CSV table of C-alpha atoms and ligand atoms in Angstrom, one decimal:
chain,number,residue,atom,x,y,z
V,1,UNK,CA,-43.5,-36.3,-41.3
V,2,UNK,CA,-43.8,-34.5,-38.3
V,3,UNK,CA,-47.0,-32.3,-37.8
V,4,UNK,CA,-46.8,-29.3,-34.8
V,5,UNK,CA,-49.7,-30.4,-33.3
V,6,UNK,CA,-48.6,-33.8,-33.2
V,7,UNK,CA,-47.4,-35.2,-29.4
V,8,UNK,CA,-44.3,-35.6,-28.7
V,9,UNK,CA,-41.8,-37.1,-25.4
V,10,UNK,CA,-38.9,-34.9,-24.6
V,11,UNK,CA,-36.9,-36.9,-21.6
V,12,UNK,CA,-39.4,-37.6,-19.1
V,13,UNK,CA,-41.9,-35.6,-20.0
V,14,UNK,CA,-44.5,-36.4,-22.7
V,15,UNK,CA,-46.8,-33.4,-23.9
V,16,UNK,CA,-50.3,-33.1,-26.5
V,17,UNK,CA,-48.6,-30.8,-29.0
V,18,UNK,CA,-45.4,-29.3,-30.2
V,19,UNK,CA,-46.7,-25.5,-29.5
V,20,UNK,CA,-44.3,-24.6,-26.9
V,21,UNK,CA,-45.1,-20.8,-24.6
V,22,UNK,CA,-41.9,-19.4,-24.5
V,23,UNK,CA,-40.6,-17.6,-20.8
V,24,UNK,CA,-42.2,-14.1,-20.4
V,25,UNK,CA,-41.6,-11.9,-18.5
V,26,UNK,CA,-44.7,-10.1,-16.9
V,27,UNK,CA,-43.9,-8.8,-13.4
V,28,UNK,CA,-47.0,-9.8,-11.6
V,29,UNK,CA,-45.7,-11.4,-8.6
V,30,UNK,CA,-44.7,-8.8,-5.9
V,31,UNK,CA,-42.3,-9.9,-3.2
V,32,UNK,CA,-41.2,-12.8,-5.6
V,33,UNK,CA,-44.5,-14.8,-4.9
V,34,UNK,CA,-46.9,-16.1,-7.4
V,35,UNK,CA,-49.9,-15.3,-6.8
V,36,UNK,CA,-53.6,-16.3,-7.9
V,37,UNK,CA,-53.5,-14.1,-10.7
V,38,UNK,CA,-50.9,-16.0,-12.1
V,39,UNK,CA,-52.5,-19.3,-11.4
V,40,UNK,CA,-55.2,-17.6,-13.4
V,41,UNK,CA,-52.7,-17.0,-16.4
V,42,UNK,CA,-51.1,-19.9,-16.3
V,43,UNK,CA,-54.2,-22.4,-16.3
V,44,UNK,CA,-55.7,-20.3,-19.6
V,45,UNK,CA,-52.9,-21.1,-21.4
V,46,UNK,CA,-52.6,-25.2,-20.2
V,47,UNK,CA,-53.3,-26.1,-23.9
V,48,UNK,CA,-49.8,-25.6,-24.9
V,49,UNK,CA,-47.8,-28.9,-25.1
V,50,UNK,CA,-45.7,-27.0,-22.6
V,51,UNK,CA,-45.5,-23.8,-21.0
V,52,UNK,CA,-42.2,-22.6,-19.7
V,53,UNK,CA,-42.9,-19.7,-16.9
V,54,UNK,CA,-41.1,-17.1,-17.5
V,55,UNK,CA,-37.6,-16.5,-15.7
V,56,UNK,CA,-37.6,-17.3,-12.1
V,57,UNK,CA,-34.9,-16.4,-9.6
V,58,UNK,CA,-33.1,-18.6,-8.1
V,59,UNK,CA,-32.2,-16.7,-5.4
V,60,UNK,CA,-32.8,-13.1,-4.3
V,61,UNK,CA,-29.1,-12.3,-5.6
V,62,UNK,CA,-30.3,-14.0,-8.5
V,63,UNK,CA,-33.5,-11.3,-8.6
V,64,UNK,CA,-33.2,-8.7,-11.1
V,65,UNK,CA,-36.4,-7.1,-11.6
V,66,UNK,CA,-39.2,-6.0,-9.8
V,67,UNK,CA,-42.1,-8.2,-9.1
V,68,UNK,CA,-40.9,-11.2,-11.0
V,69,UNK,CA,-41.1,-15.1,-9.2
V,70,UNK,CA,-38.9,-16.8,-7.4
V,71,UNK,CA,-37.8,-20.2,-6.4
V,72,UNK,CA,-36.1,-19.6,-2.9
V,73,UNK,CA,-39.1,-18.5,-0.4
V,74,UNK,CA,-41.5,-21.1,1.5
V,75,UNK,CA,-44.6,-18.8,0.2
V,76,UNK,CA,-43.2,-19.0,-3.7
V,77,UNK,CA,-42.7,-22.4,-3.7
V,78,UNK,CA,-46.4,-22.5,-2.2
V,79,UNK,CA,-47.8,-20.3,-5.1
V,80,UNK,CA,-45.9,-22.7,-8.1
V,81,UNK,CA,-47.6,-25.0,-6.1
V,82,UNK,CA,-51.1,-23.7,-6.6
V,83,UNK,CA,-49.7,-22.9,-10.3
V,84,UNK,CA,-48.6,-26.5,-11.2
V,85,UNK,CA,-51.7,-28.0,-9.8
V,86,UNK,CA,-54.3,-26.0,-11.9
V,87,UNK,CA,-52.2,-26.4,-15.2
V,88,UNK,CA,-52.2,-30.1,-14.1
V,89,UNK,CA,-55.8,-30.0,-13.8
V,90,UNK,CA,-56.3,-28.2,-17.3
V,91,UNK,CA,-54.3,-31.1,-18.7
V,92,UNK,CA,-51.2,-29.0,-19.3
V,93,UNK,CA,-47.1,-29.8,-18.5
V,94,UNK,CA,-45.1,-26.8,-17.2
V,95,UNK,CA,-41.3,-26.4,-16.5
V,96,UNK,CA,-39.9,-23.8,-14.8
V,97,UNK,CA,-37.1,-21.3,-16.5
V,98,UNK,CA,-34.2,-20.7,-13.5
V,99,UNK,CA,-32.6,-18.0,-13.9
V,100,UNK,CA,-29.6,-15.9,-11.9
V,101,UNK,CA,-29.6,-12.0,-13.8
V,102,UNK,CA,-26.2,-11.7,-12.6
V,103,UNK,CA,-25.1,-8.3,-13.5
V,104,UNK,CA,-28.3,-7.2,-15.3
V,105,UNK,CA,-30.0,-5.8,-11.7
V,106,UNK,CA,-30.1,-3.1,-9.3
V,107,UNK,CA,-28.3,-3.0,-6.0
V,108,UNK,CA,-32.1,-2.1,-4.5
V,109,UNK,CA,-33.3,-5.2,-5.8
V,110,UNK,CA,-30.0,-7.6,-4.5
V,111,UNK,CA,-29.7,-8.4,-0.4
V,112,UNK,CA,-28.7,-5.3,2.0
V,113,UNK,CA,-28.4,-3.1,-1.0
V,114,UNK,CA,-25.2,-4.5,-2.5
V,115,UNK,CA,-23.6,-4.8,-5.9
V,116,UNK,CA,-25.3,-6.9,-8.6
V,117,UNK,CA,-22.3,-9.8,-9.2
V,118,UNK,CA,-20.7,-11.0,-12.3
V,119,UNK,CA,-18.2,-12.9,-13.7
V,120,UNK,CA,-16.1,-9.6,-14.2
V,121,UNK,CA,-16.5,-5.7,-12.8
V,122,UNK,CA,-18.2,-5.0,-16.4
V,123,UNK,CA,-21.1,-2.6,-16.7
V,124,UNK,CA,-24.1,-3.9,-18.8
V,125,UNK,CA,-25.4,-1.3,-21.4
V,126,UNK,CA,-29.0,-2.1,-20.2
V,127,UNK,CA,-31.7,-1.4,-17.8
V,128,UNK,CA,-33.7,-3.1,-15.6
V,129,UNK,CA,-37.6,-2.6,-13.7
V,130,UNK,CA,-38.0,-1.1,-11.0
V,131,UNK,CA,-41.5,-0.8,-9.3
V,132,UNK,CA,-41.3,2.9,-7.3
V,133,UNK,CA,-42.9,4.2,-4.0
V,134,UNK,CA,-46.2,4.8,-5.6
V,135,UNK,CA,-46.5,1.5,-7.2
V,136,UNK,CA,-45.8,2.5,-10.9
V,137,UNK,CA,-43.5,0.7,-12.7
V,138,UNK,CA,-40.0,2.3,-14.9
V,139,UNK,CA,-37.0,1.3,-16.0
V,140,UNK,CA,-33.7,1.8,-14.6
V,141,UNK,CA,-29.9,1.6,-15.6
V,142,UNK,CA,-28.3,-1.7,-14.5
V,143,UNK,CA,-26.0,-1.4,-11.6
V,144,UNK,CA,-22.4,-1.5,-11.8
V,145,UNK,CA,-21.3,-5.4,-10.7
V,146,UNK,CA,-18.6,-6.8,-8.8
V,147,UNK,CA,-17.0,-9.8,-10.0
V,148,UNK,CA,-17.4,-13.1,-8.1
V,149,UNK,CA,-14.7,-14.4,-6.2
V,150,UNK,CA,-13.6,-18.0,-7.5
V,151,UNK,CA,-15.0,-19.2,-4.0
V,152,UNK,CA,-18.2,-18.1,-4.4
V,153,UNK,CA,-18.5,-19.8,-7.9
V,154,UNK,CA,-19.7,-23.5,-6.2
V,155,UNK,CA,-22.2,-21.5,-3.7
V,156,UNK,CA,-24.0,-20.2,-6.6
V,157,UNK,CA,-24.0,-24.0,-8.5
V,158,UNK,CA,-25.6,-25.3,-5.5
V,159,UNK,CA,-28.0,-22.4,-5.4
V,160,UNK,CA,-29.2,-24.1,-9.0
V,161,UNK,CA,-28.9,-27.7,-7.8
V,162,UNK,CA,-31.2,-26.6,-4.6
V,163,UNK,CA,-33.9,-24.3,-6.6
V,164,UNK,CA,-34.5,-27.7,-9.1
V,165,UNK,CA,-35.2,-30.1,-6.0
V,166,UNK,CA,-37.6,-27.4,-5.0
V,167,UNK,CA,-39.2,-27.0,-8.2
V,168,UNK,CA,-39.8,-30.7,-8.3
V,169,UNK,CA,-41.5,-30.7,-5.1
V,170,UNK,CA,-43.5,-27.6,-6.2
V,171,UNK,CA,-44.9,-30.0,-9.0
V,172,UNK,CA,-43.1,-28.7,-11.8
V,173,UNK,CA,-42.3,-31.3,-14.7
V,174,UNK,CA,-39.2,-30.1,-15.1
V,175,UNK,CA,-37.0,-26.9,-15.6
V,176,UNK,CA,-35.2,-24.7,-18.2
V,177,UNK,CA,-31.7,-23.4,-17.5
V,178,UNK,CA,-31.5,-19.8,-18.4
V,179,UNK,CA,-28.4,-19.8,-20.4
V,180,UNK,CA,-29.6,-17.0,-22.6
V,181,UNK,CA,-30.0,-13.6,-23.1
V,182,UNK,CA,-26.9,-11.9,-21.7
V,183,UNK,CA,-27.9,-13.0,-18.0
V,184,UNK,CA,-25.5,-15.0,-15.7
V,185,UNK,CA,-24.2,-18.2,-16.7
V,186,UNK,CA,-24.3,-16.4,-20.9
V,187,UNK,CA,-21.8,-13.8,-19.3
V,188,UNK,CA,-19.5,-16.4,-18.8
V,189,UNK,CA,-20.2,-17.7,-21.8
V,190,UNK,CA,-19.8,-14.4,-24.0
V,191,UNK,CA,-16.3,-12.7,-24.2
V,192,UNK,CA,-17.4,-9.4,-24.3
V,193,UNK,CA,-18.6,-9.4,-20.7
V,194,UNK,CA,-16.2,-12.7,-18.8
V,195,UNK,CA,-12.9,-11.0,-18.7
V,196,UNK,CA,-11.9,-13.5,-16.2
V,197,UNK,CA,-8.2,-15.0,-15.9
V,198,UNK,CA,-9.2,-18.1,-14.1
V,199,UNK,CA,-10.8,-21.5,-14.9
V,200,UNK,CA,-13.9,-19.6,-15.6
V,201,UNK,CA,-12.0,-17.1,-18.2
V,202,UNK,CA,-10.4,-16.9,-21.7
V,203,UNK,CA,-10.7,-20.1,-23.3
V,204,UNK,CA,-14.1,-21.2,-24.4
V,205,UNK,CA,-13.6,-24.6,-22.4
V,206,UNK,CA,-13.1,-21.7,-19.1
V,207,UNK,CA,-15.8,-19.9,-20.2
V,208,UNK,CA,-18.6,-22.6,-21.0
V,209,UNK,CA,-16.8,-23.6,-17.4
V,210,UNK,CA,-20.1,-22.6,-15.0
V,211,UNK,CA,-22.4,-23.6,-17.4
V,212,UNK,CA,-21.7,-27.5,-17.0
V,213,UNK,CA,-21.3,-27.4,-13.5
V,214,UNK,CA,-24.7,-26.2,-12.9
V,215,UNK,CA,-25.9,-28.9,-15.9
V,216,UNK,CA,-24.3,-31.3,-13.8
V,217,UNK,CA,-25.2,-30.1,-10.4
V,218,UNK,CA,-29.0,-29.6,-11.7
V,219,UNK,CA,-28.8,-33.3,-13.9
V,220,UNK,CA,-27.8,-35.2,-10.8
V,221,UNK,CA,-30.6,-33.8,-8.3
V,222,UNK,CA,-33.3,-34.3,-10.8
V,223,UNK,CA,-32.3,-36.3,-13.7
V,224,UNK,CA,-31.2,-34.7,-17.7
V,225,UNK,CA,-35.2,-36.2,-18.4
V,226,UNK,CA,-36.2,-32.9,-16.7
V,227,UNK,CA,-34.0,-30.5,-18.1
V,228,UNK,CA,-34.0,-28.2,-20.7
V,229,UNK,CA,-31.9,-25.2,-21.7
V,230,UNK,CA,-32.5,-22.2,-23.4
V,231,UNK,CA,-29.4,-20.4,-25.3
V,232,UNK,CA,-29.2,-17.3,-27.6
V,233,UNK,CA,-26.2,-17.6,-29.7
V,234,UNK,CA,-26.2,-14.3,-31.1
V,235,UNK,CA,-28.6,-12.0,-29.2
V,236,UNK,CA,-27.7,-9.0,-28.3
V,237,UNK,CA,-30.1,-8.5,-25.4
V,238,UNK,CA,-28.4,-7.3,-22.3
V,239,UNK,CA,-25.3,-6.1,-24.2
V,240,UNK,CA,-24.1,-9.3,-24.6
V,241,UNK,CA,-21.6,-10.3,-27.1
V,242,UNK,CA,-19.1,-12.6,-28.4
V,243,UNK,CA,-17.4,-12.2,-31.6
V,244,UNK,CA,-16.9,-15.6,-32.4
V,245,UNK,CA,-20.6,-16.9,-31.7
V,246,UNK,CA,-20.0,-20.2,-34.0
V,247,UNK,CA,-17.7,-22.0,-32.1
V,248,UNK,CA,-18.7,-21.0,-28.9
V,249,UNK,CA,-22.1,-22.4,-29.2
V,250,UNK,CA,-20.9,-25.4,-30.9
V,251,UNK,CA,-18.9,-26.4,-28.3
V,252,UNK,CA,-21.2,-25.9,-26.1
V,253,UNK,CA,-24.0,-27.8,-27.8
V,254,UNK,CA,-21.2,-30.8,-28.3
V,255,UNK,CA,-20.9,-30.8,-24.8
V,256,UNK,CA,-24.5,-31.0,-24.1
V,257,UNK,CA,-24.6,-33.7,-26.1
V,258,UNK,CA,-23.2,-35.9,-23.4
V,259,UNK,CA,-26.8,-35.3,-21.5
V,260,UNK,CA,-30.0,-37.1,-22.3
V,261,UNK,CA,-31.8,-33.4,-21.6
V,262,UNK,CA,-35.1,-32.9,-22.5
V,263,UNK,CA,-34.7,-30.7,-24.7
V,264,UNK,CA,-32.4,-27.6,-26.6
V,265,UNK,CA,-34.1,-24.1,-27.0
V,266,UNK,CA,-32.1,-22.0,-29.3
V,267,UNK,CA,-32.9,-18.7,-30.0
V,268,UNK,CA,-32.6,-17.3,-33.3
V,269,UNK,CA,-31.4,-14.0,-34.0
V,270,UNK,CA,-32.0,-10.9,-31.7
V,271,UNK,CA,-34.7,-12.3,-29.1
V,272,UNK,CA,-37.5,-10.3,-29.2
V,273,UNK,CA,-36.3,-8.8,-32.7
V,274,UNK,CA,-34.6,-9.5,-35.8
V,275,UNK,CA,-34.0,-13.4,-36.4
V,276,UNK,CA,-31.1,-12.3,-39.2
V,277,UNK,CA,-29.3,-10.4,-36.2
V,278,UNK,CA,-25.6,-11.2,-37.0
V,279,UNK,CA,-22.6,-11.2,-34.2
V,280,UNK,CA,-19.1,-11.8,-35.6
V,281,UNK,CA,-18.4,-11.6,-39.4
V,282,UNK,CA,-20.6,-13.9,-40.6
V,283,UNK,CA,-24.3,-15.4,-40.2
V,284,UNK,CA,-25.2,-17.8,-38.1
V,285,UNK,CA,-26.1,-21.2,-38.9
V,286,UNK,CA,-28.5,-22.5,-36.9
V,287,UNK,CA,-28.6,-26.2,-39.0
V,288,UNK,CA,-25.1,-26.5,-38.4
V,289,UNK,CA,-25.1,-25.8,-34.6
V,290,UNK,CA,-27.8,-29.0,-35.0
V,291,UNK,CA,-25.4,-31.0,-37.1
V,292,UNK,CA,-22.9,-30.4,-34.7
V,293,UNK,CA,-25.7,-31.5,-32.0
V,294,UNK,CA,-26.5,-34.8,-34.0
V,295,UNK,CA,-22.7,-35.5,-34.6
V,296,UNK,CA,-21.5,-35.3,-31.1
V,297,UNK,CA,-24.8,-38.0,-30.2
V,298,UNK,CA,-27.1,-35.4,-29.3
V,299,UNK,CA,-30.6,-37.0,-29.2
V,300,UNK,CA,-32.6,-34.0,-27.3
V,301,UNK,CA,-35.4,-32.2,-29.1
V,302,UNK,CA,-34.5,-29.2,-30.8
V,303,UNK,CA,-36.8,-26.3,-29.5
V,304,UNK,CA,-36.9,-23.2,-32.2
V,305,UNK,CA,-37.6,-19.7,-31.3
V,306,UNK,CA,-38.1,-16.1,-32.1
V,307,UNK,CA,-40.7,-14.4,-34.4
V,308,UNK,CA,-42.4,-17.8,-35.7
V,309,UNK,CA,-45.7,-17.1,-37.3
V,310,UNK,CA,-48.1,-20.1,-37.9
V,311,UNK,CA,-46.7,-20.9,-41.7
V,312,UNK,CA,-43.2,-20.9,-40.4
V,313,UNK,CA,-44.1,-23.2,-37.4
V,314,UNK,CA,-45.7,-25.8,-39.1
V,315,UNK,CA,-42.9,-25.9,-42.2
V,316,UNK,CA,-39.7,-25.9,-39.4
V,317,UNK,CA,-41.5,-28.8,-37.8
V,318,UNK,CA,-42.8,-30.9,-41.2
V,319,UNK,CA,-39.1,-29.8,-42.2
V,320,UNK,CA,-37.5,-32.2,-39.1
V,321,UNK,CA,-35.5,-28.4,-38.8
V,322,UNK,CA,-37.3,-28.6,-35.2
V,323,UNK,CA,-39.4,-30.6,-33.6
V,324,UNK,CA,-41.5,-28.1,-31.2
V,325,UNK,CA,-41.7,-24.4,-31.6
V,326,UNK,CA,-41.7,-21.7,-28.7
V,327,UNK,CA,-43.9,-18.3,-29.4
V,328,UNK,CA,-43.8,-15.9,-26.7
V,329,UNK,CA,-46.0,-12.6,-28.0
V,330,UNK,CA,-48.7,-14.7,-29.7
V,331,UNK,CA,-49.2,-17.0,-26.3
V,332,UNK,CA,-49.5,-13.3,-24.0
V,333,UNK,CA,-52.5,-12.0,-26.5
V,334,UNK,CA,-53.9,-15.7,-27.2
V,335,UNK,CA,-54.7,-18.3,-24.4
V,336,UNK,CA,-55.8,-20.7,-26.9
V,337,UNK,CA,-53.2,-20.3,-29.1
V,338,UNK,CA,-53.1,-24.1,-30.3
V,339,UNK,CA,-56.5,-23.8,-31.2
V,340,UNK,CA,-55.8,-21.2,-33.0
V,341,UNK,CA,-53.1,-22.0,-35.3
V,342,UNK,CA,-54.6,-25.5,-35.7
V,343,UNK,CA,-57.5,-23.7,-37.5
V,344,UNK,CA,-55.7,-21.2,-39.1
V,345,UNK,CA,-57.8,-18.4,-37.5
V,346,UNK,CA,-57.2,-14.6,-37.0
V,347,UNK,CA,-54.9,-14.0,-33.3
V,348,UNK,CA,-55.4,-11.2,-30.9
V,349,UNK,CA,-53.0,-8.5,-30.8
V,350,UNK,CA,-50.5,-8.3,-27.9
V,351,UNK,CA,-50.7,-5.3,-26.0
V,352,UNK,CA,-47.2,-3.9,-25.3
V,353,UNK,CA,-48.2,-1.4,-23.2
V,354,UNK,CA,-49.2,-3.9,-20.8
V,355,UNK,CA,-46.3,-6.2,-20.6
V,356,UNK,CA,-44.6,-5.3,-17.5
V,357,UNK,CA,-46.3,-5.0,-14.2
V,358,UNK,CA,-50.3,-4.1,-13.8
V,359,UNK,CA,-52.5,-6.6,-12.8
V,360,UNK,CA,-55.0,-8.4,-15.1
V,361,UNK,CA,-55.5,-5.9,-17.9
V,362,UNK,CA,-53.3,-7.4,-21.1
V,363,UNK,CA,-53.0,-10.5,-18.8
V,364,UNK,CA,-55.9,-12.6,-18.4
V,365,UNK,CA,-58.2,-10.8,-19.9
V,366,UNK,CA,-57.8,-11.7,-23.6
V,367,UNK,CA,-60.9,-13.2,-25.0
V,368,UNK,CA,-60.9,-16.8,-26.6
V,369,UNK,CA,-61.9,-17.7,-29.8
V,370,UNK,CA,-65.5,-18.6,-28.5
V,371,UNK,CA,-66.0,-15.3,-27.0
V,372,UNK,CA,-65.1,-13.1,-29.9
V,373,UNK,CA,-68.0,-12.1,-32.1
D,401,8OZ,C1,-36.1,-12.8,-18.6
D,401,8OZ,C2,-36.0,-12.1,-19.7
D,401,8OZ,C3,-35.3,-12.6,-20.8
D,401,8OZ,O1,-34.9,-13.8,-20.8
D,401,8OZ,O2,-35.1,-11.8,-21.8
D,401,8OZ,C4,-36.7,-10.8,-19.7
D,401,8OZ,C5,-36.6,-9.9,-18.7
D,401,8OZ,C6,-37.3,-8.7,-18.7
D,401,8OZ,C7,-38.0,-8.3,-19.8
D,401,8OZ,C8,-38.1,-9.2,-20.9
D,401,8OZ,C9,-37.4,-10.4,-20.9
């Protein structure tokens, strides 16, 4: 029986423990550079068995927020640099999370001003961050996209397979697709937002369309041992939605089967929110989007997520259900979060109000276990 704090190999990559630090967020990196702050943040947390950064743009169409990284500048790829090295040093693994936002951005945040892009001319119900004149951060209404022209469609799949070779040369250990969360390649995947008529549209074989070519674009330059891929079958993040959640995802997790990834990081439920969120008529089943996995000759760890607490952690992985566990809130308030849960003891509350943007206040200054009284 497996224990969480057990090591484990996923592909290539062999990590200390199955406590995984989901992508966050934090928009500390302005001009899409990291910078030694981040280092900072990143080496306090390095005894994770792996930390996944949080979303990183692949390009600057790809950029949809203010002050998050990037993977397409000489000077970012210099700061993962300095990043990779000192989680190295700490004894830590780290992949990077690639991400495109598609239409979830702001035409002041995309090159000369223009329109976010999509799959389809489909306003997102959401909003995005914005840093203003004065430095102070606020959210904004998504701008409204333009769909991509079939032509451009192979541009933006090499924009993936390019941003991987770079963030193997930057040191990473490997990377996580951003398939989830309403941005790009899950509004091809959802209908609600990929009204397309082409290869990319209607079906869910057209729809699921972009998502393998960029798994196989990214699987060739690197090799599947380095790739992982994060998917949210029925979050609602990002006004995405698909009324028939079930067998979209299981085809799409049939498919993936066919690659000896790293590893599969599902989200359950709402991300951020409720894990019984429900799209379509019925609930999701999260075992039998596995058994699906497993049938189709999936072998790829199975990466759970969203609102696990230490006594669901440690059952979900002595269960076989999964076999590492991603917390995102717990890991922003608690470096030493392993430590932590391993001894059961009492976890520092995050700090919402200091999520997004700032500098190291909620950042790096949570105290450790040793320095608390
Ligand atoms: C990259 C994000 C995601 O995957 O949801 C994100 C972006 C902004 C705020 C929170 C989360």
């Amino acid at each position: 029986m497996a224990s969480l704090f057990d090591p484990i190999t996923i592909g290539d990559i062999t990590l200390k423990n199955r406590v995984v630090m989901a992508p966050l967020t934090r928009n500390r990196s302005p001009k899409a550079v990291p910078n030694t702050l981040n280092v900072t943040y990143y080496e306090q947390r390095a005894s994770a068995g792996l930390l996944i950064t949080e979303a990183t743009a692949i390009t600057h169409q790809g950029q949809g927020y203010a002050d998050v990284p990037g993977l397409y500048t000489p000077e970012a790829l210099e700061g993962w640099h300095k990043v990779t090295e000192a989680v190295h040093r700490a004894g830590g693994k780290i992949v990077v999370q690639m991400w495109h936002v598609g239409r979830i951005s702001h035409t002041s945040l995309q090159p000369n001003g223009g329109q976010p892009v999509a799959p389809s001319a489909i306003r997102a119900k959401s909003k995005t961050y914005l840093v203003n004149g004065d430095g102070t951060g606020s959210f904004a209404e998504t701008s409204e996209p333009r769909a991509l022209d079939l032509a451009e469609i192979a541009g933006i799949v090499e924009d993936y397979r390019k941003a991987a070779r770079a963030a193997i040369d930057a040191g990473f250990d490997g990377i996580e697709i951003h398939a989830a969360n309403g941005y790009l390649i899950d509004q091809f995947l959802r209908s609600g937002s990929n009204k397309r008529t082409d290869a990319y549209g209607g079906s869910i074989e057209n729809r699921a369309r972009f998502l393998f070519e960029v798994v196989d674009a990214i699987t060739k330059e690197i090799g599947a041992g380095r790739v992982g891929i994060r998917i949210s079958p029925v979050t609602p993040s990002n006004d995405a939605f698909d009324p028939e959640p079930q067998a979209l995802f299981t085809y799409v997790v049939e498919k993936l089967a066919r690659y000896p990834l790293a590893y599969l990081h599902i989200v359950e439920g709402a991300t951020g929110g409720a894990r019984d969120h429900q799209q379509g008529d019925r609930p999701f089943d999260y075992a039998g989007l596995r058994a699906a996995y497993a049938a189709a000759g999936g072998k790829s760890a199975w990466m759970a997520n969203n609102g696990y607490d230490r006594e669901l952690a440690v059952r979900t992985v002595e269960s076989g259900e999964a076999d590492l566990v991603a917390f995102g809130k717990p890991f922003i308030a608690n470096p030493d979060l392993v430590r932590r849960l391993k001894d059961g003891a009492m976890l520092n509350a995050p700090d919402q109000a200091t999520f997004y943007g700032g500098g190291a206040k909620g950042y790096t200054d949570y105290p450790l276990l040793d320095q608390v009284a």
